Coordinates of C-alpha atoms in Angstrom, one line a residue:
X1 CA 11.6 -15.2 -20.3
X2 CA 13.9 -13.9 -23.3
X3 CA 16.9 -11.7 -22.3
X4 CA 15.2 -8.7 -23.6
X5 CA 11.8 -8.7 -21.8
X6 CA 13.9 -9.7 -18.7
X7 CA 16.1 -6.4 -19.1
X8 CA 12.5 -4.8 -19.6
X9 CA 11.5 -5.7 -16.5
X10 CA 14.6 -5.1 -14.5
X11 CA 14.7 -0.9 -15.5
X12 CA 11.1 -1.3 -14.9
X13 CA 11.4 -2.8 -11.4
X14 CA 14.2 -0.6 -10.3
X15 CA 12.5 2.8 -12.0
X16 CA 9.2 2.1 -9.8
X17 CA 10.7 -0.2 -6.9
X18 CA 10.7 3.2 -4.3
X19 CA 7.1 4.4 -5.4
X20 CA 5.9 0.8 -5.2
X21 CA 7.8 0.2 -1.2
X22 CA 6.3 3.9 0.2
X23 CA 2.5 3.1 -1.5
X24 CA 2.9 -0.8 0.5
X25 CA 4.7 1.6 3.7
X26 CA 1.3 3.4 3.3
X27 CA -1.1 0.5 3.6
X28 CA 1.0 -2.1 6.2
X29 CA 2.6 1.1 7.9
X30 CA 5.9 -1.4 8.6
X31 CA 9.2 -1.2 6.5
X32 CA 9.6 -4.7 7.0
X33 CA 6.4 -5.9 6.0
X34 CA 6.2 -3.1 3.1
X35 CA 9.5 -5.0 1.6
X36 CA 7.9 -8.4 1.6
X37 CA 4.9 -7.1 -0.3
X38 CA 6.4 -5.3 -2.5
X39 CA 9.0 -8.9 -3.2
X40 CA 6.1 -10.6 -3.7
X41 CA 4.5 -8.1 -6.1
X42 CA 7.7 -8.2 -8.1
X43 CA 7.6 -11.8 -7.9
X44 CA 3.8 -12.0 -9.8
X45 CA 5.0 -8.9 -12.4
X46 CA 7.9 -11.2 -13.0
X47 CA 5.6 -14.7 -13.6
X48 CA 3.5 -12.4 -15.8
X49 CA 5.9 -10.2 -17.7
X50 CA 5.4 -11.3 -21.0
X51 CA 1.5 -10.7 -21.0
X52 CA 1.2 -7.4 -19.3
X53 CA 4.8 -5.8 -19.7
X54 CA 4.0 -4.0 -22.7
X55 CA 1.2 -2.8 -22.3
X56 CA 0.1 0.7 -21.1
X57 CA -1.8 -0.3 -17.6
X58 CA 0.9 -2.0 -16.5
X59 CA 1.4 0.4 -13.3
X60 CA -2.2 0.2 -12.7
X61 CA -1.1 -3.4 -12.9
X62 CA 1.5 -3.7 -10.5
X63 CA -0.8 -1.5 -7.5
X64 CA -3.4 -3.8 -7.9
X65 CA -1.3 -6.6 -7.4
X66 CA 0.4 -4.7 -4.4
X67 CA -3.0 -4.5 -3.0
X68 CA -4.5 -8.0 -3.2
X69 CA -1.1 -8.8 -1.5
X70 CA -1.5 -6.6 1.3
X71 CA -5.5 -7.9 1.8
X72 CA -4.3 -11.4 1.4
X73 CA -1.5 -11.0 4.2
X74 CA -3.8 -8.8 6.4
X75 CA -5.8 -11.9 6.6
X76 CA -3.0 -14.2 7.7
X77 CA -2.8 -14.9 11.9
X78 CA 0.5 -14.3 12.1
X79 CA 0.2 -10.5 10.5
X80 CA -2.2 -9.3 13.3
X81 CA -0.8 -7.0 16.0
X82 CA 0.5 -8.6 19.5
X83 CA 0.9 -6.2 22.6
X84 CA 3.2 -5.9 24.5
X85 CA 4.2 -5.1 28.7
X86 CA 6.5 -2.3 27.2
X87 CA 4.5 1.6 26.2
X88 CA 7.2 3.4 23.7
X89 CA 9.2 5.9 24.9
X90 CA 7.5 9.1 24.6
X91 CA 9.0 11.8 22.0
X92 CA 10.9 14.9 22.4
X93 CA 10.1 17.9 21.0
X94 CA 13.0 17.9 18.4
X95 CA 10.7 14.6 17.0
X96 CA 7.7 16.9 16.9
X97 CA 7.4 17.0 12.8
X98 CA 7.9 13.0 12.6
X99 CA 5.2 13.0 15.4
X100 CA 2.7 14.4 13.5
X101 CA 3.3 12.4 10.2
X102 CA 3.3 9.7 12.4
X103 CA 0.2 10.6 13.8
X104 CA -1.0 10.4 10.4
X105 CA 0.4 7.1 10.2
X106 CA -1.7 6.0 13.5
X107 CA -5.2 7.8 11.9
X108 CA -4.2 6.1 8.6
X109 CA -3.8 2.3 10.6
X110 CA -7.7 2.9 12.6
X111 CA -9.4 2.9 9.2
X112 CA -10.2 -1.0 7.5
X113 CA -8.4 -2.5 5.1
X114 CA -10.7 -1.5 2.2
X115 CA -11.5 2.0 3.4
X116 CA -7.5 2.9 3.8
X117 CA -7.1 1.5 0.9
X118 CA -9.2 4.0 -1.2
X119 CA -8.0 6.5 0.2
X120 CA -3.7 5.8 -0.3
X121 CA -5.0 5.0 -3.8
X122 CA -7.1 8.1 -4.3
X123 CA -5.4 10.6 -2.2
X124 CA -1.5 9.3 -2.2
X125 CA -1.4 7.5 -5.7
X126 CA -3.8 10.2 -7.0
X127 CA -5.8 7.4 -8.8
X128 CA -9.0 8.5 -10.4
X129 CA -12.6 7.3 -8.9
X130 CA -12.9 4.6 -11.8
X131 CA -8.9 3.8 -11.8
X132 CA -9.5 3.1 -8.1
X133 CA -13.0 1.6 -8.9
X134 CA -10.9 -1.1 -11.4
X135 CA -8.2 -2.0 -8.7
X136 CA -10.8 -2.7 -6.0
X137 CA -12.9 -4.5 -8.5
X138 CA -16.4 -2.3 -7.0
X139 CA -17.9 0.2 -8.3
X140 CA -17.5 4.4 -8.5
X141 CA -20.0 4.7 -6.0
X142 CA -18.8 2.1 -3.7
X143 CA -15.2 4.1 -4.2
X144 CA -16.6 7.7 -3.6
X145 CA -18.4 6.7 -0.3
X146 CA -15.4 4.2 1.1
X147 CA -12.7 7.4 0.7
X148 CA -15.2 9.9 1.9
X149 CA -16.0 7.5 5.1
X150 CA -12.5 7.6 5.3
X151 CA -11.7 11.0 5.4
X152 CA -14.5 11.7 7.6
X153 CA -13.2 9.2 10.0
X154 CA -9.6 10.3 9.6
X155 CA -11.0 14.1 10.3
X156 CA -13.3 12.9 13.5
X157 CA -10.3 10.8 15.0
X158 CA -7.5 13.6 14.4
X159 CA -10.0 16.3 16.3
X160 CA -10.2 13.5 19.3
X161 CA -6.6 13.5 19.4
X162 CA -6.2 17.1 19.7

């Protein structure tokens, strides 16, 4: 890569780098795991700078790849959930605002893969049906019913929770 598309992609990678780590907090819902995706997104941007760095898509770009990364680790063994003798503390009332976005969080982590991921892409991202459509390679309609499954799901689990 020549010096200047490298220094291209650096102020692009740091400009986006926090937008890119919440969207992969969103779909993984760990820090830990939301870094590796996003290093290994950065990693493909960077093996395919010179063809898609100028271009205008190239954020559409980068979320797709941060997607098929997060479906391809949700598919590895060693990425499912393990449980454990331990139940969490419970929390005070002073956590009682980070309880309910993390009750998000939980409503957010009981919907599949592809269903969650319409809706951080249509909802979070604010992607439109056909931008979402492209990154998900299906179509509108297969979009429109996936995030309104979703919601309806997220809405039906959050009353149960009540």
């Amino acid at each position: 890569m020549k010096r200047v598309e490298e220094n291209a992609y650096r102020e692009y990678v740091v400009a986006r780098m926090e937008t890119m780590r919440r969207t992969a907090y969103l779909l993984c819902r760990d820090w830990h795991t939301a870094d590796d995706l996003v290093s290994i997104t950065i990693g493909k941007l960077y093996r395919h700078w010179a063809r898609v760095g100028g271009t205008p898509g190239i954020d559409a770009y980068v979320r797709k790849a941060l997607l098929r990364t997060w479906l391809d680790e949700k598919r590895r063994p060693w990425r499912r959930e393990q449980a454990t003798e331990e139940l969490p503390e419970l929390p005070t009332a002073a956590e009682f605002a980070v309880v309910s976005r993390a009750q998000l969080l939980d409503l957010l982590d009981g919907l599949p893969p592809r269903r969650r991921a319409a809706v951080v892409l249509r909802l979070y991202c604010d992607l439109s049906v056909e931008e979402t459509a492209e990154i998900l390679g299906c179509s509108v309609g297969t979009v429109k019913s996936q995030t309104a499954r979703g919601l309806d799901t997220l809405r039906a689990n959050a009353a149960q929770a009540d």
